[in-house]
Coordinates of C-alpha atoms in Angstrom, one line a residue:
X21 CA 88.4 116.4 110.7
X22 CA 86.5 116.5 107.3
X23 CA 87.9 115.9 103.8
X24 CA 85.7 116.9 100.7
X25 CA 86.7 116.1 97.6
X26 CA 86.4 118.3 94.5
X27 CA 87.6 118.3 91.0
X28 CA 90.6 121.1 90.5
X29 CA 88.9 123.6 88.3
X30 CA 86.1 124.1 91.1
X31 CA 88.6 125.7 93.4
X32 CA 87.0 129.2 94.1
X33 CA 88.8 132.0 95.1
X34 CA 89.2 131.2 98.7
X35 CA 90.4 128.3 98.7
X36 CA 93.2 129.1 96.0
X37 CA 94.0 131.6 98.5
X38 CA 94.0 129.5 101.5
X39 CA 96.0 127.3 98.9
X40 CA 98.8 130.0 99.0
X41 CA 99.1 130.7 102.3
X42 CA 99.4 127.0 103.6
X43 CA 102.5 127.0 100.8
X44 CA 103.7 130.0 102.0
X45 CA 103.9 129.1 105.6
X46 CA 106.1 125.9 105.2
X47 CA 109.4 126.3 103.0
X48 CA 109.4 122.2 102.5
X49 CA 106.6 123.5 100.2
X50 CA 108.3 125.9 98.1
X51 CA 108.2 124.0 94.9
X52 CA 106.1 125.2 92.2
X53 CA 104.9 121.8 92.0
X54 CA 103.1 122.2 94.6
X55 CA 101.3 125.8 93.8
X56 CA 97.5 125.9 93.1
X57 CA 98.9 127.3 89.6
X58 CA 100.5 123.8 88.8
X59 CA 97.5 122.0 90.0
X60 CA 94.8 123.8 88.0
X61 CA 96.9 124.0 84.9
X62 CA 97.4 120.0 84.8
X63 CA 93.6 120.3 85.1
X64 CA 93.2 123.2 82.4
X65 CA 95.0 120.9 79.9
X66 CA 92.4 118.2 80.3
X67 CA 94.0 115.5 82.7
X68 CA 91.2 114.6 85.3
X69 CA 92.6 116.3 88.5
X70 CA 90.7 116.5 92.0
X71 CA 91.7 117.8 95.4
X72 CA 90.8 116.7 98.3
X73 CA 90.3 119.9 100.8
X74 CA 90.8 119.0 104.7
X75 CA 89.2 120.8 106.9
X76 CA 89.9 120.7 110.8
X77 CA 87.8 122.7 113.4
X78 CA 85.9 124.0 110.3
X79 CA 89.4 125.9 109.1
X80 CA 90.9 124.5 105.8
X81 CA 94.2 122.9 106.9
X82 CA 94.9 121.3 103.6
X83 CA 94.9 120.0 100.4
X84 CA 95.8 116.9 98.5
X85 CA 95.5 117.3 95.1
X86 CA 95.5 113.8 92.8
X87 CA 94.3 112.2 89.7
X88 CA 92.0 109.3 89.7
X89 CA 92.8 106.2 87.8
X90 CA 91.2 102.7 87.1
X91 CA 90.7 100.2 89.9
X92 CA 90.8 102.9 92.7
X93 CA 94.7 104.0 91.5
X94 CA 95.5 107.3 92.4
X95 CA 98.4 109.4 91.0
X96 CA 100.3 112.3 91.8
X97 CA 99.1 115.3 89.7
X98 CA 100.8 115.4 86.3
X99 CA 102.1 111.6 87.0
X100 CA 105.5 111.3 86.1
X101 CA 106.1 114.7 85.0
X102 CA 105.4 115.8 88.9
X103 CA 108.4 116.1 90.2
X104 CA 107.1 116.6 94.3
X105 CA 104.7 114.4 95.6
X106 CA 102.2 114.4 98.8
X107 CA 100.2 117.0 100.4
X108 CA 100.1 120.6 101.0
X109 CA 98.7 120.9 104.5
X110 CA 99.9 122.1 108.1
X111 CA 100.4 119.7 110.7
X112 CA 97.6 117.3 111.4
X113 CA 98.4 114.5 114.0
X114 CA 94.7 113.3 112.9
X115 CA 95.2 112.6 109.1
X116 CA 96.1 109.6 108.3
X117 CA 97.3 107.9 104.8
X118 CA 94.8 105.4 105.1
X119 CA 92.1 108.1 106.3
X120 CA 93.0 110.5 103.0
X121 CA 92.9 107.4 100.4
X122 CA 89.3 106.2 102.0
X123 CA 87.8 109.7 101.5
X124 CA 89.1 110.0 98.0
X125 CA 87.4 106.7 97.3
X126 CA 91.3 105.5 96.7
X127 CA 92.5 101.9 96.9
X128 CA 96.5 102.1 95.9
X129 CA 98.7 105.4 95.6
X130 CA 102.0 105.0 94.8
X131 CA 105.1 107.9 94.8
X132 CA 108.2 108.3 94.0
X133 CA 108.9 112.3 94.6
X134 CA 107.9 112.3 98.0
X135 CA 109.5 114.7 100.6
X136 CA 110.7 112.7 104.1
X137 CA 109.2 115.9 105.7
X138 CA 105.2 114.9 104.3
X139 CA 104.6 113.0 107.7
X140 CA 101.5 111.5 107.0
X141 CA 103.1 109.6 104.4
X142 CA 106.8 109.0 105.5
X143 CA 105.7 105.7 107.0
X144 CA 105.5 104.2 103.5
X145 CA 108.9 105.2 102.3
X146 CA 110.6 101.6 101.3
X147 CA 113.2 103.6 99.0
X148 CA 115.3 106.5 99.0
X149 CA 116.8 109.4 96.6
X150 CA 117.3 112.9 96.6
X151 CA 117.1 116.0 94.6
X152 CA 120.0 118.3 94.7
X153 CA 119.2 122.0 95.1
X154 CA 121.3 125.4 94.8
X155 CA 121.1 127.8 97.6
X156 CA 120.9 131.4 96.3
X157 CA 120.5 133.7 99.7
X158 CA 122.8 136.2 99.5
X159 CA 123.9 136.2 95.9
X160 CA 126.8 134.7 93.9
X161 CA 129.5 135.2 96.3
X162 CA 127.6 133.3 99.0
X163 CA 126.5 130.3 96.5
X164 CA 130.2 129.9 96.0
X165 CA 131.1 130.0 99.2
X166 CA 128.4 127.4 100.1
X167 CA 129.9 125.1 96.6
X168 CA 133.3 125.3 98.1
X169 CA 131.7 123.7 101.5
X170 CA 129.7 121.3 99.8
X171 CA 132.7 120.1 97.0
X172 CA 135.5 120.2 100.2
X173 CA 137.4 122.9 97.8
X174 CA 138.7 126.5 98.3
X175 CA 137.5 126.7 94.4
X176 CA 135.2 124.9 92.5
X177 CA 136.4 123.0 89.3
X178 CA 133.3 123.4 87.7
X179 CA 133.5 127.4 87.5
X180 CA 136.9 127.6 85.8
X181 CA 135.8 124.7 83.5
X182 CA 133.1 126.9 82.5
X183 CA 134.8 129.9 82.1
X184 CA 137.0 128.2 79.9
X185 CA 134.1 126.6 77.8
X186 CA 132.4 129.8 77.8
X187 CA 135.9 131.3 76.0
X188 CA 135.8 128.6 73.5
X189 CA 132.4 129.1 72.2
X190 CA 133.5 132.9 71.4
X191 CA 136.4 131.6 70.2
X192 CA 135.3 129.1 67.8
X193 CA 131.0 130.2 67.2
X194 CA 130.8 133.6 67.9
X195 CA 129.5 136.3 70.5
X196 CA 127.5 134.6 73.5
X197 CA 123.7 135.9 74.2
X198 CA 121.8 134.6 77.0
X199 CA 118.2 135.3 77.4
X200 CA 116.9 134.3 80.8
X201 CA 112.9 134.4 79.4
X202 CA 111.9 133.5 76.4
X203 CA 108.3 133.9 75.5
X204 CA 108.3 132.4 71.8
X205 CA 106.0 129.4 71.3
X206 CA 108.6 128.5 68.3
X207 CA 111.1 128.4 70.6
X208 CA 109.2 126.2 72.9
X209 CA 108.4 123.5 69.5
X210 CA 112.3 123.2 69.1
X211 CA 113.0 122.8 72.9
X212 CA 110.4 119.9 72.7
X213 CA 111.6 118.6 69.6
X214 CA 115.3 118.8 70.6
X215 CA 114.5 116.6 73.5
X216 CA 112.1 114.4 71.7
X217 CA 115.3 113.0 69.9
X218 CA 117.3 113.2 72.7
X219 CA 114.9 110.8 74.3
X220 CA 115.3 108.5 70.6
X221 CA 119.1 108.8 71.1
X222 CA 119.7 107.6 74.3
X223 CA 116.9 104.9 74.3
X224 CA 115.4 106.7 77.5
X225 CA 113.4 104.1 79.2
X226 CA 110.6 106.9 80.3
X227 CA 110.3 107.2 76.3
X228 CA 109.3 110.3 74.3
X229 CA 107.9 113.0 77.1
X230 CA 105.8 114.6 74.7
X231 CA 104.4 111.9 73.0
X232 CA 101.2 113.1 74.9
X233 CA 99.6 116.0 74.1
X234 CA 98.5 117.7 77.2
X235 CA 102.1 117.7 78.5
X236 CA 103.0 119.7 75.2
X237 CA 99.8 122.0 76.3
X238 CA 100.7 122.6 79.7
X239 CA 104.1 124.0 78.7
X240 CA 102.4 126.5 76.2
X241 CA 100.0 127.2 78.1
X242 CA 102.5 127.8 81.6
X243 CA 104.5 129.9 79.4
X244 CA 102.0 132.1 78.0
X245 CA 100.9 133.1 82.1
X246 CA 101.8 133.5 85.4
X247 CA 98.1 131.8 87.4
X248 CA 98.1 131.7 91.1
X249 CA 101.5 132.4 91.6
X250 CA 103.2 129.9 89.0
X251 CA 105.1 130.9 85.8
X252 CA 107.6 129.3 83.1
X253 CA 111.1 130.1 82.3
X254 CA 112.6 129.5 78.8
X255 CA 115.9 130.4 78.7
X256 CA 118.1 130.4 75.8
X257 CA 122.3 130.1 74.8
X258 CA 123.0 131.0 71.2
X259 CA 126.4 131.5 69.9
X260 CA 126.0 134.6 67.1
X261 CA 122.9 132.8 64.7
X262 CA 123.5 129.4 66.8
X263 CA 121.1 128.1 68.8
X264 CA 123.3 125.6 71.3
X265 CA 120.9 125.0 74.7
X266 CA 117.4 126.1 76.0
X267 CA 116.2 124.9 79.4
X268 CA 112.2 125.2 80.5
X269 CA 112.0 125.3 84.4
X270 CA 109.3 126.3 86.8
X271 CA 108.9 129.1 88.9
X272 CA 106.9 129.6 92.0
X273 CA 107.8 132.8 94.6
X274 CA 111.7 132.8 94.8
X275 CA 111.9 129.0 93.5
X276 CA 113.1 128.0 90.1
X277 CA 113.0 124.0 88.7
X278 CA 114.6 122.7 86.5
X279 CA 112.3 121.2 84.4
X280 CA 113.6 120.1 80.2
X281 CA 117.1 121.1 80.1
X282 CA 118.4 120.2 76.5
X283 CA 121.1 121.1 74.4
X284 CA 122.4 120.5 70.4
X285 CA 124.3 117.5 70.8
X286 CA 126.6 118.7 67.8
X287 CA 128.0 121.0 70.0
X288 CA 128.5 118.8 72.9
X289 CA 132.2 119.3 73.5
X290 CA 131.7 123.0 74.4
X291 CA 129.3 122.2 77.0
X292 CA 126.7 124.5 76.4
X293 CA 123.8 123.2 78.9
X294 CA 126.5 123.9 81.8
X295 CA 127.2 126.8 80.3
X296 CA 123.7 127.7 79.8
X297 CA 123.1 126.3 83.7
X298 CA 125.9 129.0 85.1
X299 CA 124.1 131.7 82.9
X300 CA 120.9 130.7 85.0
X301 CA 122.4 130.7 88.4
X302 CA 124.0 133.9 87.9
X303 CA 120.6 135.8 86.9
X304 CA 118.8 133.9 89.5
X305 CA 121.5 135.3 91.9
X306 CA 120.8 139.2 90.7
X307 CA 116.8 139.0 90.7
X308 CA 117.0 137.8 94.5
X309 CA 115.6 134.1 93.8
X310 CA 116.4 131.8 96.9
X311 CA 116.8 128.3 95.5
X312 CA 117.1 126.2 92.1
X313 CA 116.2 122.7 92.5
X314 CA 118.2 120.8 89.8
X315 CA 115.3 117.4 90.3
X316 CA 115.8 113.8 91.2
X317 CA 118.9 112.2 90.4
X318 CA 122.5 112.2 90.7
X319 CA 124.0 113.4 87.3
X320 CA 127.3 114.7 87.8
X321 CA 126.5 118.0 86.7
X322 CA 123.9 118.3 89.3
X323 CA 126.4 117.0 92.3
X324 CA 128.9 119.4 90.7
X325 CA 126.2 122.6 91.3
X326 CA 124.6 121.3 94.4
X327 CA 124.9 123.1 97.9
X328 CA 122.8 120.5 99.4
X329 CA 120.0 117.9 98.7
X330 CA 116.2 117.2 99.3
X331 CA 115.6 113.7 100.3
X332 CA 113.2 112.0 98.4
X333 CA 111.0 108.9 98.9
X334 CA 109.5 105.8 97.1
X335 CA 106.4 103.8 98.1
X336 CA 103.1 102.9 98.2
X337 CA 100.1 103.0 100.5
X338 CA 97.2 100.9 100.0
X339 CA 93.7 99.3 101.3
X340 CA 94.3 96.9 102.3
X341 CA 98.1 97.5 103.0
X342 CA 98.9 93.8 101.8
X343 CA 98.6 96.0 97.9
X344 CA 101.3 98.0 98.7
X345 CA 103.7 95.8 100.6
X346 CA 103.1 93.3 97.8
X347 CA 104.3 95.5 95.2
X348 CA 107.3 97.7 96.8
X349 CA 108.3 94.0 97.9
X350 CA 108.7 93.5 94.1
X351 CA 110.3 96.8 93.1
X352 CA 112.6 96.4 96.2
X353 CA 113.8 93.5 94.2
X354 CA 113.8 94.9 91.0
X355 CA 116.3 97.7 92.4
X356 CA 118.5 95.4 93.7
X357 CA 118.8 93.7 90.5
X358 CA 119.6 96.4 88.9
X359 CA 121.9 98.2 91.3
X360 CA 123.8 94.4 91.2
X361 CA 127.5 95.0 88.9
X362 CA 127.1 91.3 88.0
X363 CA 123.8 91.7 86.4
X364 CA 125.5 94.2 84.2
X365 CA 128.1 91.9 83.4
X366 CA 125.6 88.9 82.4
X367 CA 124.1 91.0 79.8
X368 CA 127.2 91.6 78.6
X369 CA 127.9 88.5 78.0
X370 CA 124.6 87.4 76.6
X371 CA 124.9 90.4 74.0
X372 CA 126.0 89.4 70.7
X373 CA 129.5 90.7 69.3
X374 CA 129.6 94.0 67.8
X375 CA 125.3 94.5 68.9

C-alpha cells in the first residue's frame, strides 16, 4: 500500500475520474459531500485542502481528502459545514487510521459526521447520531407507503397538515409558486441573510455560518456550476409578491442535501419551510432522484419526513491514541451533562427572575 498526498486543486483528470467511480461503486458514498466536485470547490474558495490518494497494487483504491491545521490537527474538508466525514475508498483490510494520519503528517483528527460503514475508522466511534433520509425509488406513492411504515400509520399526519397549510397561505397571501432551481445570486444574499438572523434569534451556539467568507463563496460559486458531478439547488416558496421560505441543498447523481433551509419567521404559523419541504419531495419524486438526506439531528420535522436513518459517529483518532482518548473522555462528559434534566433545572434556578 502507498498513500501520496497532494493538495486538492492538483487532482488531474484521472484521478477525479477514478474519484467518481470509487463513489459510484458504493451507495454509503452517495452524498455530495463526498464528490470530487465538493472537495475541489472548498479548495477553489481558498480553504487549504489536500487529499491523500491510496494506492494498492499500483491501482488507486482511494482517497481521503482533509484540511491541515496547527499542531498536526486535521479536519474534515469544509470543517463544520461537512456534513459526511471519512474516506472514499474500496475495501482495504491494510489501511489503517493510524497508517492514514502518519502519511498525512497528522497527529489528532477528530469527526463528528462519520458513517458506522467507514471501517477503517469505526473503531474510534465513542458517540452516536444519525441523519434521517427520504427514500424516493419509485416515486411519491412509494415514499408514502414507506412514511406510513416508518410513522406506524395507514396516513401520515404530516401530509394532511400540509395540505391544509398549503390552503391557508392561498387563503390568506395569495397564489403559491414553487421554483425547484433558482439561479439568482440576489436570491442566494437573502437566503444567507435570512439565516444570518435566524442564527442572532435563536442564539445558535454554532454562531453566524457566514460570518466567513469562503463559505458565502462556495455557495455562489456551487450555484453558478455543476464541476465533477456536484451542483446546488435553490429552491423558492413565494405567496403572490411574498417571499416566505428558500432552502440551498446539495446535489450529487440522484442525491439531494439539505443543506440552509430557512424561512420568514413572520409567517411562521403557516409553515412555509414544511411546505416548501413537501414541494421538494414531490419534484424530487418526478425527476427520478433516489434519496434526500434531511442531515444530522432529530428535529421533528425531520423524524416526521424520514423513511429511515444513517447512523452517524463521533470521535477522534490520534498519535499517540492517549490524544484522543483524553479528549472524547472529556466530551463524553460534557454530553452527559448536558443530556442530564437536572442540569437544566439548576440553571433554572440560578437565572435571575424575569432574565
Amino acid at each position: 500500500m502507498r498513500v501520496s498526498v497532494i493538495p486538492a486543486l492538483e487532482l488531474d483528470p484521472t484521478l477525479m475520474k477514478r474519484w467518481s467511480e470509487i463513489q459510484a461503486s458504493d451507495t454509503a458514498l452517495r452524498s455530495p459531500f463526498y464528490s470530487c466536485g465538493f472537495t475541489r470547490q472548498v479548495a477553489q474558495s481558498g480553504q487549504p485542502v489536500r487529499v491523500a490518494v491510496i494506492e494498492s497494487g499500483g491501482v488507486v483504491s482511494g482517497f481521503f481528502p482533509h484540511q491541515a491545521g496547527r499542531l498536526g490537527h486535521l479536519h474534515p474538508v469544509g470543517g463544520g459545514f461537512n456534513d459526511y466525514h471519512g474516506l472514499i475508498a474500496l475495501p482495504n483490510p491494510e489501511l489503517t487510521a493510524s497508517a492514514l494520519l502518519k502519511a498525512c503528517d497528522g497527529r489528532y483528527l477528530g469527526f463528528n459526521h462519520l458513517p458506522l460503514t467507514q471501517t477503517v475508522f469505526s473503531p474510534f466511534v465513542r458517540l452516536q447520531s444519525v441523519s434521517p433520509v427520504l427514500e424516493l425509488s419509485g416515486g411519491w406513492g412509494a415514499y408514502v407507503q414507506r412514511l406510513c411504515l416508518a410513522q406506524g400509520t395507514q396516513s401520515p399526519g404530516i401530509l394532511s397538515t400540509l395540505r391544509a397549510s398549503l390552503k391557508r397561505i392561498e387563503r390568506d397571501l395569495g397564489p403559491v409558486r414553487f421554483q425547484m432551481r433558482e439561479k439568482s445570486p440576489a436570491l442566494l444574499h437573502v437566503l444567507m441573510r435570512m439565516k444570518s438572523e435566524q442564527s442572532i434569534r435563536t442564539k445558535s451556539s454554532a454562531g453566524d455560518p457566514f460570518s466567513e467568507g469562503w463559505i458565502r463563496q462556495l455557495l455562489g460559486s456551487a450555484l453558478a456550476s455543476e464541476e465533477d458531478g456536484i451542483g446546488a439547488s435553490l429552491s423558492t416558496l413565494h405567496a403572490g409578491d411574498t417571499l416566505l421560505a428558500l432552502h440551498y441543498g446539495l446535489q450529487s447523481g440522484d442525491t439531494l442535501h439539505s443543506w440552509f433551509p430557512v424561512f420568514d419567521p413572520t409567517y411562521a404559523y403557516y409553515q412555509p419551510g414544511l411546505v416548501l419541504l413537501k414541494k421538494i419531495i414531490e419534484t424530487s419524486c418526478e425527476a427520478g432522484h433516489t434519496l434526500i438526506d434531511l442531515g444530522r439531528g432529530t428535529a421533528g420535522y425531520k423524524m416526521r419526513f424520514k423513511t429511515s436513518v444513517v447512523h452517524l459517529g463521533e470521535g477522534a483518532v490520534s498519535r499517540p491514541a492517549v490524544v484522543a482518548q483524553t479528549v472524547m473522555t472529556k466530551n463524553l462528559w460534557k454530553a452527559k451533562i448536558k443530556a442530564n434534566p437536572w442540569v437544566d433545572q439548576l440553571r433554572s434556578w440560578a437565572k435571575p427572575e424575569g432574565k
